Amino acid sequence: MIAIDIQQPLAHFTLEVSCSLKAPVTAVVGASGSGKTSLLEAIAGLREATRGRITIDDAVLLDSDRGFSLPPEKRRVGYVPQEIALFPHLRARDNILFARRDHDRLMSLAQMLELVPLLDRYPSSLSGGERQRVALARALMAQPRVLLLDEPLAAIDQPLRERILVHLRRIRDQERLPMIYVTHQPFEALALATYCIVLREGRVIGQGRPDDVLRDPQIGATTDVDNVFEVSDPHHDRENGITRVKTSDGGTLVLPFDLVADATFPLVVRISGEEIVVFGKRPESVSSRNVLEGVVSDVRVYEGRADVTITAPMPVRVRLTRSAVEELQIAPGRRVWLALRSRSFRLIG
Amino acid sequence: MSEVGLLLVSLKIAAGSTVLIVLPALALAAWSWRRSGWWRAIVDSIAMLPLILPPTAVGFVLLVLLGRRSVIGGMLERIGATILFTQTAAVIAAAVMSFPLMFVMFRAAIDSTDPRYFQIARTLGASPLRAFMRVTLPLAWRGIVAGVILAYCRAIGEFGATAMIAGNIPGRTQTLALAIYQRVEAGREDDARILVVYVVLLALTSLIASEVLIGRHRKKTA
């Protein structure tokens, strides 16, 4: 468990964060300048003026009341900053081996993060996503107690080929390492995190399950209803322009062939809940390539609109007007059919 | 004494002084890089003082410090060592006079590196010293080499402080700079001219090398 209770004076406000993080991945969501990066730097020990207390399990990293602050090199905190900061004078291999010269571990990390062909390259010749993966491997080599990631998708130009989220999921599942993931994009939080903190001007304005926190209108972190799926096992049908894929929840989706033809699977796709059509009866002759049958599991009604979760069998979130909810008698337990246009899917990495 | 002999004495003294100050200048530049505020301003200013003081004033201070009546001079005399008016004195004079230039160059080179790399190295388990040696220094190396070259040039050209504490003894402490002065004084201007050509060629090659390095360093860090 990571327990944080700190105050950090910043230029325009004081960062004040108090939280206990037990989840495998915690997302820290907030607009630019809300103090997200400062929070990560305080945990990593890169901010001298931090007051308060930080502990990871039994290890005390900071206890300013007792005048104790562990230096960054003793904190065992893996930090991948937004600018990535690979050492430009070292090849990818030596960047990764910086913390420890363990060649067996190097090879296992390189395989997990698909870095084997890149090991002898210098950072200047790597793409944004490749650098990000090298930086992840470099941080993991140091055997950290926690991995701090600052906007890992920000430096990525071509999400199609980079699949950073897929790699981060691998790290989460294979390394069993707690992660704190800073982002200003709520859908990234949904794709990876099981716990979420929302920061505004240095203060925590909400924390809890990402689904609940991010959609809470009081917190106002996002008004989007994004659906994020990790998909694999593609079956391409070039002639008809479609590719069938499996979701990690056991569902099937149809994506446009040209969107994913060059992609390496698994990858993460997103569709907005505003672009999904709900039918009260099984529709016939629809142009949407994805018609899913499901059962309404949750309905949240806000002013004039409702956000509905449907199990189909993966959870799909849809935004409807209240008028539509009433006409279709949408309520938990109601059987419905969903139409998802394959062209409405976006790749996010 | 032959021109080649003079050149060798000058190169030897300048090399000795440069080697003597590389580590202290680097350590001070690294210390200064990590500090801010009054202490940094005071220490940096003291380190740079010989750059703006009259060389004769620096020479006089050294003369007093190393003289028999001083603590250092007294201790040296007890173990039978003399420094004043030897090549060692010439090395010390050149070292003190070229130290500020090396320090300023080193500090600029280190300042030009992104401190983020140093920080990240520390989160990867490196102590401040290790992070500096393995990350910051390699990123600053061109500026460091340029600093060494410029300090070496400065040491070759050193005159005032050297004349004060090392004298002008042919074959021992007479450097090119001192010999030019002596030859002009003696009315041997043709002889002096040859030495001037030597010095100009020597300094110019070194400066061009240093400029090329700094230029590349700028490009790399831009």
Coordinates of C-alpha atoms in Angstrom, one line a residue:
Chain A
M1 CA 0.0 0.0 0.0
I2 CA 1.2 3.5 -0.8
A3 CA 0.2 6.1 1.8
I4 CA 0.6 9.7 0.9
D5 CA -0.1 12.7 3.0
I6 CA 1.9 15.7 1.7
Q7 CA 2.0 19.4 1.2
Q8 CA 4.1 20.9 -1.5
P9 CA 4.3 24.6 -2.2
L10 CA 4.0 25.3 -5.9
A11 CA 4.0 28.6 -7.9
H12 CA 0.3 29.3 -7.7
F13 CA -1.0 27.0 -5.0
T14 CA 0.0 24.4 -2.5
L15 CA -0.3 20.8 -3.5
E16 CA -2.2 18.9 -0.8
V17 CA -2.7 15.2 -1.3
S18 CA -3.8 12.7 1.2
C19 CA -4.6 9.2 0.0
S20 CA -4.0 5.5 0.5
L21 CA -3.4 3.6 -2.8
K22 CA -3.9 -0.2 -2.8
A23 CA -4.9 -0.7 -6.4
P24 CA -2.5 -2.3 -8.9
V25 CA -2.9 0.9 -11.1
T26 CA -4.0 4.3 -9.8
A27 CA -4.8 7.0 -12.3
V28 CA -4.1 10.6 -11.3
V29 CA -6.4 12.7 -13.5
G30 CA -6.5 16.4 -13.8
A31 CA -6.1 19.3 -16.2
S32 CA -2.7 20.8 -17.0
G33 CA -1.2 22.6 -14.1
S34 CA -3.3 20.8 -11.5
G35 CA -0.2 19.4 -9.7
K36 CA -0.1 15.9 -11.1
T37 CA 3.6 15.9 -12.1
S38 CA 4.6 17.6 -8.8
L39 CA 2.9 14.8 -7.0
L40 CA 5.0 12.2 -8.9
E41 CA 8.1 14.2 -8.3
A42 CA 7.4 14.4 -4.6
I43 CA 7.0 10.6 -4.4
A44 CA 10.2 10.2 -6.3
G45 CA 12.1 12.5 -4.0
L46 CA 12.9 15.2 -6.6
R47 CA 11.1 18.0 -4.7
E48 CA 13.0 19.3 -1.8
A49 CA 10.2 21.4 -0.2
T50 CA 7.8 18.5 0.2
R51 CA 6.3 18.3 3.7
G52 CA 4.4 15.4 5.2
R53 CA 4.7 11.6 5.0
I54 CA 5.0 9.1 2.2
T55 CA 5.2 5.3 2.9
I56 CA 5.2 2.3 0.6
D57 CA 4.3 -0.8 2.6
D58 CA 6.7 -0.7 5.5
A59 CA 9.2 1.6 3.9
V60 CA 9.1 5.3 5.0
L61 CA 10.2 7.6 2.1
L62 CA 9.4 10.8 3.7
D63 CA 8.6 11.9 7.3
S64 CA 9.2 15.6 7.5
D65 CA 8.0 15.8 11.1
R66 CA 11.0 13.7 12.0
G67 CA 13.2 15.5 9.5
F68 CA 13.6 12.4 7.4
S69 CA 13.6 12.3 3.7
L70 CA 15.1 9.3 1.8
P71 CA 17.2 10.5 -1.1
P72 CA 15.9 9.6 -4.6
E73 CA 18.5 6.8 -5.1
K74 CA 17.3 4.9 -2.0
R75 CA 13.5 5.3 -2.6
R76 CA 13.3 2.5 -5.3
V77 CA 10.7 4.4 -7.2
G78 CA 10.6 3.9 -10.9
Y79 CA 9.9 7.3 -12.6
V80 CA 9.2 7.7 -16.3
P81 CA 8.7 11.4 -16.8
Q82 CA 6.6 12.9 -19.6
E83 CA 9.7 13.9 -21.6
I84 CA 11.0 10.3 -21.1
A85 CA 14.6 11.5 -20.6
L86 CA 16.5 8.6 -22.0
F87 CA 20.3 9.2 -21.5
P88 CA 21.2 10.5 -25.0
H89 CA 24.8 9.3 -24.9
L90 CA 23.9 5.7 -24.1
R91 CA 22.4 3.0 -26.4
A92 CA 19.0 1.6 -25.5
R93 CA 20.8 -1.4 -23.9
D94 CA 23.0 0.7 -21.7
N95 CA 20.1 2.9 -20.7
I96 CA 18.2 -0.2 -19.5
L97 CA 21.3 -1.6 -17.8
F98 CA 22.0 1.8 -16.0
A99 CA 20.6 0.7 -12.7
R100 CA 21.8 -2.9 -12.7
R101 CA 23.9 -4.9 -15.2
D102 CA 21.7 -7.9 -15.2
H103 CA 21.7 -9.3 -18.7
D104 CA 19.1 -12.0 -18.1
R105 CA 16.7 -9.4 -16.8
L106 CA 17.6 -7.2 -19.8
M107 CA 16.5 -9.9 -22.2
S108 CA 13.3 -10.7 -20.4
L109 CA 12.3 -7.1 -20.3
A110 CA 13.3 -6.6 -23.9
Q111 CA 11.1 -9.5 -24.9
M112 CA 8.1 -8.4 -22.8
L113 CA 8.4 -4.8 -24.2
E114 CA 9.4 -5.9 -27.8
L115 CA 12.7 -4.1 -27.6
V116 CA 15.1 -6.8 -28.8
P117 CA 15.8 -5.3 -32.2
L118 CA 16.3 -1.8 -30.8
L119 CA 18.8 -2.5 -28.1
D120 CA 21.9 -1.2 -30.0
R121 CA 20.2 2.0 -31.1
Y122 CA 20.7 5.4 -29.6
P123 CA 17.7 7.3 -28.3
S124 CA 17.8 9.9 -31.1
S125 CA 17.0 7.1 -33.6
L126 CA 14.0 5.8 -31.7
S127 CA 10.4 6.8 -32.2
G128 CA 8.3 8.2 -29.3
G129 CA 6.8 4.9 -28.4
E130 CA 10.1 3.0 -28.6
R131 CA 11.7 5.5 -26.3
Q132 CA 8.8 5.1 -23.9
R133 CA 9.3 1.3 -23.9
V134 CA 13.0 1.7 -23.3
A135 CA 12.3 4.1 -20.4
L136 CA 9.9 1.6 -18.9
A137 CA 12.4 -1.2 -19.1
R138 CA 15.1 1.1 -17.6
A139 CA 12.8 1.9 -14.7
L140 CA 11.8 -1.8 -14.2
M141 CA 15.5 -2.8 -14.1
A142 CA 16.0 -0.9 -10.9
Q143 CA 13.5 -3.2 -9.1
P144 CA 11.2 -0.4 -8.1
R145 CA 8.6 -0.7 -5.4
V146 CA 6.2 1.4 -7.5
L147 CA 6.2 2.7 -11.1
L148 CA 5.3 6.4 -11.7
L149 CA 4.2 7.2 -15.2
D150 CA 3.7 10.8 -16.4
E151 CA 1.4 11.0 -19.4
P152 CA 3.0 8.0 -21.1
L153 CA 0.9 8.5 -24.3
A154 CA 1.8 12.2 -24.7
A155 CA 5.0 11.6 -26.7
I156 CA 3.4 9.0 -29.0
D157 CA 2.7 10.1 -32.6
Q158 CA 1.6 6.9 -34.0
P159 CA -0.6 5.0 -31.6
L160 CA -1.2 2.3 -34.1
R161 CA 2.3 1.0 -34.0
E162 CA 3.2 1.8 -30.4
R163 CA 0.6 0.1 -28.3
I164 CA 1.9 1.6 -25.1
L165 CA -1.2 0.8 -23.2
V166 CA -0.9 -2.8 -24.2
H167 CA 2.6 -2.9 -22.8
L168 CA 1.6 -1.2 -19.6
R169 CA -1.1 -3.8 -19.2
R170 CA 1.5 -6.4 -19.6
I171 CA 3.7 -4.8 -17.0
R172 CA 0.7 -4.6 -14.7
D173 CA -0.2 -8.2 -15.1
Q174 CA 3.3 -9.8 -15.4
E175 CA 5.4 -7.6 -13.0
R176 CA 2.6 -7.2 -10.4
L177 CA 4.1 -3.8 -9.7
P178 CA 1.9 -1.0 -8.4
M179 CA 1.6 1.9 -10.8
I180 CA 0.6 5.5 -10.5
Y181 CA -0.4 6.8 -13.9
V182 CA -0.8 10.5 -14.5
T183 CA -3.0 11.6 -17.4
H184 CA -5.3 14.4 -18.4
Q185 CA -7.2 11.9 -20.6
P186 CA -9.9 10.1 -18.7
F187 CA -10.2 7.3 -21.2
E188 CA -6.6 6.3 -20.5
A189 CA -7.5 6.0 -16.9
L190 CA -10.4 3.8 -17.8
A191 CA -8.2 1.6 -19.9
L192 CA -5.7 0.7 -17.2
A193 CA -6.6 1.9 -13.7
T194 CA -8.7 0.3 -11.0
Y195 CA -8.5 3.4 -8.8
C196 CA -8.5 7.0 -9.7
I197 CA -7.7 10.3 -8.0
V198 CA -8.9 13.6 -9.6
L199 CA -6.7 16.7 -8.8
R200 CA -7.7 20.3 -9.2
E201 CA -5.4 23.1 -8.3
G202 CA -3.4 20.8 -6.1
R203 CA -6.3 19.3 -4.2
V204 CA -7.9 15.9 -4.4
I205 CA -11.5 16.6 -5.5
G206 CA -12.5 12.9 -5.9
Q207 CA -11.1 9.4 -5.5
G208 CA -12.5 5.9 -6.0
R209 CA -13.3 3.6 -8.9
P210 CA -12.5 5.3 -12.2
D211 CA -16.0 4.5 -13.6
D212 CA -17.6 6.2 -10.6
V213 CA -15.2 9.1 -10.1
L214 CA -14.7 10.1 -13.7
R215 CA -18.4 10.1 -14.4
D216 CA -19.4 11.9 -11.3
P217 CA -21.0 15.2 -12.4
Q218 CA -20.0 16.8 -9.1
I219 CA -16.4 16.2 -9.8
G220 CA -16.7 17.0 -13.5
A221 CA -13.5 15.2 -14.5
T222 CA -15.1 14.3 -17.8
T223 CA -18.5 14.3 -19.5
D224 CA -17.3 11.7 -22.0
V225 CA -18.7 8.2 -22.0
D226 CA -15.8 6.3 -23.5
N227 CA -15.6 2.6 -24.0
V228 CA -12.1 1.1 -24.0
F229 CA -11.5 -2.4 -25.2
E230 CA -8.3 -4.4 -25.5
V231 CA -8.7 -6.5 -28.7
S232 CA -6.7 -9.4 -30.1
D233 CA -7.0 -12.4 -32.4
P234 CA -7.8 -10.5 -35.6
H235 CA -9.4 -12.2 -38.6
H236 CA -9.0 -9.9 -41.6
D237 CA -11.5 -9.9 -44.4
R238 CA -9.8 -7.5 -46.8
E239 CA -12.3 -8.0 -49.6
N240 CA -15.2 -6.9 -47.4
G241 CA -13.1 -4.3 -45.6
I242 CA -13.6 -5.6 -42.1
T243 CA -11.5 -7.3 -39.4
R244 CA -13.1 -9.4 -36.6
V245 CA -11.4 -9.2 -33.2
K246 CA -11.9 -10.7 -29.7
T247 CA -12.1 -8.4 -26.7
S248 CA -10.4 -9.3 -23.4
D249 CA -13.9 -9.7 -21.9
G250 CA -14.8 -12.5 -24.3
G251 CA -16.8 -10.4 -26.8
T252 CA -16.4 -10.0 -30.6
L253 CA -16.1 -6.7 -32.4
V254 CA -15.9 -5.8 -36.1
L255 CA -13.4 -3.1 -37.0
P256 CA -12.6 -1.5 -40.3
F257 CA -9.9 -3.5 -42.1
D258 CA -7.9 -0.4 -43.1
L259 CA -7.8 0.9 -39.5
V260 CA -6.0 -2.2 -38.1
A261 CA -4.5 -3.8 -41.2
D262 CA -0.9 -2.7 -40.2
A263 CA -1.4 -3.0 -36.4
T264 CA 0.3 -5.4 -34.1
F265 CA -2.2 -7.1 -31.8
P266 CA -3.3 -6.9 -29.0
L267 CA -4.2 -3.3 -29.1
V268 CA -6.6 -0.9 -27.4
V269 CA -9.5 0.7 -29.2
R270 CA -12.0 3.3 -28.0
I271 CA -15.6 4.2 -29.0
S272 CA -17.6 7.0 -27.5
G273 CA -20.9 6.1 -25.9
E274 CA -22.5 8.9 -27.7
E275 CA -22.0 7.1 -31.0
I276 CA -23.8 3.9 -30.0
V277 CA -27.4 3.3 -31.0
V278 CA -29.7 1.3 -28.7
F279 CA -32.7 -0.7 -29.9
G280 CA -35.5 -2.1 -27.9
K281 CA -36.0 -5.0 -30.4
R282 CA -33.5 -6.9 -32.5
P283 CA -32.8 -4.6 -35.5
E284 CA -32.8 -5.9 -39.0
S285 CA -30.9 -4.6 -41.9
V286 CA -28.5 -2.2 -40.1
S287 CA -25.3 -0.8 -41.7
S288 CA -23.5 -1.0 -38.4
R289 CA -21.2 -4.0 -38.4
N290 CA -21.5 -4.6 -34.7
V291 CA -24.9 -5.5 -33.4
L292 CA -24.6 -6.7 -29.8
E293 CA -27.3 -8.2 -27.6
G294 CA -27.1 -7.2 -24.0
V295 CA -28.8 -6.5 -20.7
V296 CA -28.9 -3.1 -19.0
S297 CA -26.9 -3.3 -15.8
D298 CA -26.8 0.3 -14.6
V299 CA -28.7 3.5 -15.4
R300 CA -27.5 6.9 -14.2
V301 CA -29.9 9.8 -14.9
Y302 CA -28.5 13.3 -15.0
E303 CA -30.1 16.6 -16.2
G304 CA -31.7 15.7 -19.5
R305 CA -29.5 12.7 -20.2
A306 CA -28.7 9.2 -18.9
D307 CA -25.5 7.2 -19.0
V308 CA -26.5 3.5 -19.3
T309 CA -24.2 0.5 -18.9
I310 CA -25.1 -2.6 -20.8
T311 CA -23.5 -6.0 -20.4
A312 CA -23.0 -7.4 -23.9
P313 CA -21.1 -9.4 -22.5
M314 CA -18.3 -6.8 -22.0
P315 CA -19.6 -3.7 -20.3
V316 CA -20.6 -1.0 -22.9
R317 CA -21.5 2.5 -21.8
V318 CA -24.0 4.5 -23.8
R319 CA -25.3 8.1 -23.5
L320 CA -29.0 8.6 -24.2
T321 CA -31.4 11.4 -23.9
R322 CA -34.0 11.0 -21.1
S323 CA -36.6 10.9 -23.8
A324 CA -35.0 7.8 -25.3
V325 CA -34.7 6.2 -21.9
E326 CA -38.4 6.7 -21.2
E327 CA -39.5 5.5 -24.7
L328 CA -37.4 2.4 -24.6
Q329 CA -38.2 1.8 -20.9
I330 CA -34.5 1.4 -20.2
A331 CA -34.0 0.0 -16.7
P332 CA -31.7 -2.6 -15.1
G333 CA -32.5 -6.0 -16.4
R334 CA -34.0 -4.8 -19.8
R335 CA -32.8 -6.7 -22.8
V336 CA -31.5 -4.4 -25.6
W337 CA -29.5 -4.4 -28.8
L338 CA -26.6 -2.1 -29.5
A339 CA -25.4 -0.9 -32.9
L340 CA -21.7 0.1 -32.9
R341 CA -20.4 1.5 -36.2
S342 CA -17.0 0.0 -36.9
R343 CA -15.9 3.4 -38.3
S344 CA -16.6 5.0 -34.9
F345 CA -13.7 3.0 -33.3
R346 CA -10.4 4.8 -32.6
L347 CA -7.0 3.3 -31.9
I348 CA -5.5 4.6 -28.7
G349 CA -2.4 2.5 -28.3
Chain B
M1 CA 68.5 29.1 -24.9
S2 CA 67.0 27.7 -28.1
E3 CA 63.5 28.4 -29.2
V4 CA 62.7 24.7 -29.1
G5 CA 64.0 24.5 -25.5
L6 CA 61.8 27.5 -24.6
L7 CA 58.8 25.9 -26.2
L8 CA 59.4 22.7 -24.3
V9 CA 59.6 24.4 -21.0
S10 CA 56.5 26.4 -21.7
L11 CA 54.5 23.3 -22.8
K12 CA 55.7 21.4 -19.7
I13 CA 54.8 24.1 -17.3
A14 CA 51.4 24.7 -18.9
A15 CA 50.7 20.9 -18.9
G16 CA 51.7 20.6 -15.3
S17 CA 49.4 23.5 -14.3
T18 CA 46.5 22.2 -16.3
V19 CA 46.7 18.7 -14.9
L20 CA 46.9 20.2 -11.4
I21 CA 43.7 22.1 -11.7
V22 CA 41.4 19.8 -13.7
L23 CA 40.0 17.9 -10.7
P24 CA 39.6 20.9 -8.4
A25 CA 38.0 22.9 -11.1
L26 CA 35.6 20.1 -12.0
A27 CA 34.7 19.5 -8.3
L28 CA 34.0 23.2 -7.7
A29 CA 32.0 23.5 -10.9
A30 CA 29.9 20.4 -9.9
W31 CA 29.4 21.8 -6.4
S32 CA 28.4 25.2 -7.8
W33 CA 26.0 23.5 -10.3
R34 CA 24.1 21.9 -7.5
R35 CA 23.9 25.1 -5.3
S36 CA 22.2 28.4 -5.6
G37 CA 22.0 31.6 -3.6
W38 CA 24.7 33.5 -1.7
W39 CA 27.1 30.7 -1.1
R40 CA 27.3 29.9 -4.7
A41 CA 27.8 33.6 -5.6
I42 CA 30.6 34.1 -3.0
V43 CA 32.5 30.9 -3.8
D44 CA 32.2 31.4 -7.6
S45 CA 33.4 35.0 -7.3
I46 CA 36.5 33.9 -5.3
A47 CA 37.2 31.2 -7.8
M48 CA 37.1 33.8 -10.6
L49 CA 39.1 36.5 -8.9
P50 CA 42.4 35.8 -10.6
L51 CA 40.7 36.4 -13.9
I52 CA 40.2 40.1 -13.2
L53 CA 43.0 40.9 -10.7
P54 CA 46.3 42.3 -12.0
P55 CA 48.5 39.2 -12.4
T56 CA 51.2 41.0 -10.4
A57 CA 48.8 41.2 -7.5
V58 CA 48.1 37.5 -7.7
G59 CA 51.9 36.9 -8.0
F60 CA 52.4 39.0 -4.9
V61 CA 49.9 37.1 -2.8
L62 CA 51.6 33.8 -3.9
L63 CA 55.0 35.2 -3.1
V64 CA 53.7 36.0 0.4
L65 CA 52.0 32.6 0.8
L66 CA 55.0 30.6 -0.4
G67 CA 57.7 32.8 1.1
R68 CA 59.9 31.6 4.0
R69 CA 58.1 33.6 6.6
S70 CA 54.7 32.2 5.7
V71 CA 53.3 29.0 7.3
I72 CA 53.4 27.1 4.0
G73 CA 56.9 28.4 3.1
G74 CA 58.2 27.6 6.7
M75 CA 56.9 24.0 6.5
L76 CA 58.4 23.5 3.1
E77 CA 61.8 24.9 4.3
R78 CA 61.8 22.5 7.2
I79 CA 61.6 19.5 4.9
G80 CA 64.2 21.0 2.7
A81 CA 61.9 21.9 -0.2
T82 CA 62.0 25.2 -2.0
I83 CA 59.3 26.3 -4.4
L84 CA 60.0 30.0 -5.2
F85 CA 62.0 30.5 -8.4
T86 CA 61.7 26.9 -9.5
Q87 CA 59.6 25.3 -12.2
T88 CA 57.1 24.2 -9.5
A89 CA 56.5 27.9 -8.8
A90 CA 55.9 28.6 -12.5
V91 CA 53.4 25.7 -12.5
I92 CA 51.6 27.1 -9.5
A93 CA 51.5 30.6 -10.9
A94 CA 50.1 29.3 -14.2
A95 CA 47.6 27.1 -12.3
V96 CA 46.2 29.9 -10.2
M97 CA 45.9 32.2 -13.2
S98 CA 44.3 29.7 -15.5
F99 CA 42.0 28.2 -12.9
P100 CA 39.1 30.7 -13.3
L101 CA 38.9 30.2 -17.1
M102 CA 38.7 26.4 -16.6
F103 CA 36.2 26.7 -13.9
V104 CA 33.9 29.1 -15.9
M105 CA 34.1 26.8 -18.9
F106 CA 33.4 23.7 -16.9
R107 CA 30.4 25.3 -15.2
A108 CA 29.0 26.5 -18.5
A109 CA 29.4 23.0 -19.9
I110 CA 27.7 21.4 -16.9
D111 CA 24.9 24.1 -16.8
S112 CA 24.1 23.3 -20.5
T113 CA 23.1 19.8 -19.6
D114 CA 19.5 19.1 -18.8
P115 CA 19.3 18.5 -15.0
R116 CA 16.5 16.1 -15.7
Y117 CA 19.0 13.4 -16.7
F118 CA 20.8 13.8 -13.4
Q119 CA 17.5 13.5 -11.5
I120 CA 16.4 10.4 -13.4
A121 CA 19.8 8.8 -12.9
R122 CA 19.2 9.2 -9.1
T123 CA 15.7 7.7 -9.2
L124 CA 17.5 4.7 -10.9
G125 CA 19.6 4.2 -7.8
A126 CA 22.7 6.3 -8.6
S127 CA 24.3 8.5 -5.9
P128 CA 24.8 12.1 -6.8
L129 CA 28.5 11.5 -7.5
R130 CA 27.7 8.5 -9.7
A131 CA 24.8 10.3 -11.5
F132 CA 27.2 13.2 -12.2
M133 CA 30.0 11.0 -13.5
R134 CA 27.9 8.7 -15.6
V135 CA 25.3 11.1 -17.0
T136 CA 26.1 14.8 -16.5
L137 CA 29.8 14.6 -17.3
P138 CA 29.5 12.5 -20.5
L139 CA 26.9 14.9 -21.7
A140 CA 29.1 17.9 -21.0
W141 CA 32.4 16.4 -22.2
R142 CA 32.9 18.7 -25.2
G143 CA 32.6 21.8 -23.1
I144 CA 34.9 20.2 -20.5
V145 CA 37.6 19.4 -23.1
A146 CA 37.3 23.0 -24.5
G147 CA 37.8 24.3 -21.0
V148 CA 41.0 22.2 -20.6
I149 CA 42.3 23.5 -23.9
L150 CA 41.6 27.2 -23.1
A151 CA 43.1 26.9 -19.6
Y152 CA 46.2 25.3 -21.2
C153 CA 46.4 28.2 -23.7
R154 CA 46.0 30.7 -20.8
A155 CA 48.8 28.9 -18.9
I156 CA 51.2 29.2 -21.9
G157 CA 50.5 32.9 -22.1
E158 CA 50.9 33.5 -18.4
F159 CA 53.5 36.2 -17.6
G160 CA 52.9 38.4 -14.6
A161 CA 52.4 36.1 -11.7
T162 CA 55.1 33.7 -13.1
A163 CA 57.6 36.5 -13.3
M164 CA 56.9 37.4 -9.7
I165 CA 57.3 34.0 -8.1
A166 CA 59.3 31.9 -10.6
G167 CA 61.6 34.6 -12.0
N168 CA 63.0 34.4 -15.5
I169 CA 65.7 31.8 -15.3
P170 CA 66.7 30.5 -18.8
G171 CA 66.3 26.7 -19.1
R172 CA 64.3 26.4 -15.9
T173 CA 61.5 28.9 -15.4
Q174 CA 61.8 31.0 -18.6
T175 CA 58.8 30.4 -20.7
L176 CA 58.0 31.8 -24.2
A177 CA 56.1 34.7 -22.7
L178 CA 58.9 35.7 -20.4
A179 CA 61.5 35.2 -23.1
I180 CA 59.6 37.5 -25.5
Y181 CA 59.7 40.2 -22.8
Q182 CA 63.4 39.6 -22.2
R183 CA 64.4 39.7 -25.9
V184 CA 62.5 42.9 -26.5
E185 CA 64.1 44.4 -23.4
A186 CA 67.5 43.5 -24.8
G187 CA 66.7 45.0 -28.2
R188 CA 66.6 41.5 -29.9
E189 CA 63.3 42.2 -31.7
D190 CA 64.0 39.7 -34.5
D191 CA 64.5 36.9 -32.0
A192 CA 61.3 38.0 -30.2
R193 CA 59.4 37.9 -33.4
I194 CA 60.1 34.2 -33.9
L195 CA 58.8 33.5 -30.4
V196 CA 55.6 35.5 -31.1
V197 CA 55.0 33.4 -34.2
Y198 CA 55.4 30.3 -32.1
V199 CA 52.9 31.5 -29.5
V200 CA 50.4 32.7 -32.0
L201 CA 50.4 29.4 -33.9
L202 CA 50.2 27.4 -30.7
A203 CA 47.3 29.5 -29.3
L204 CA 45.4 29.7 -32.6
T205 CA 45.5 25.9 -33.1
S206 CA 44.3 25.3 -29.6
L207 CA 41.5 27.9 -29.8
I208 CA 40.3 26.6 -33.1
A209 CA 40.1 23.1 -31.6
S210 CA 38.2 24.4 -28.6
E211 CA 35.8 26.5 -30.7
V212 CA 35.0 23.5 -32.9
L213 CA 34.3 21.5 -29.8
I214 CA 32.1 24.1 -28.2
G215 CA 30.2 24.6 -31.5
R216 CA 29.4 20.9 -31.6
H217 CA 28.5 21.0 -28.0
R218 CA 26.0 23.8 -28.6
K219 CA 24.5 22.0 -31.5
K220 CA 24.2 18.8 -29.5
T221 CA 22.5 20.5 -26.5
A222 CA 20.3 22.8 -28.5

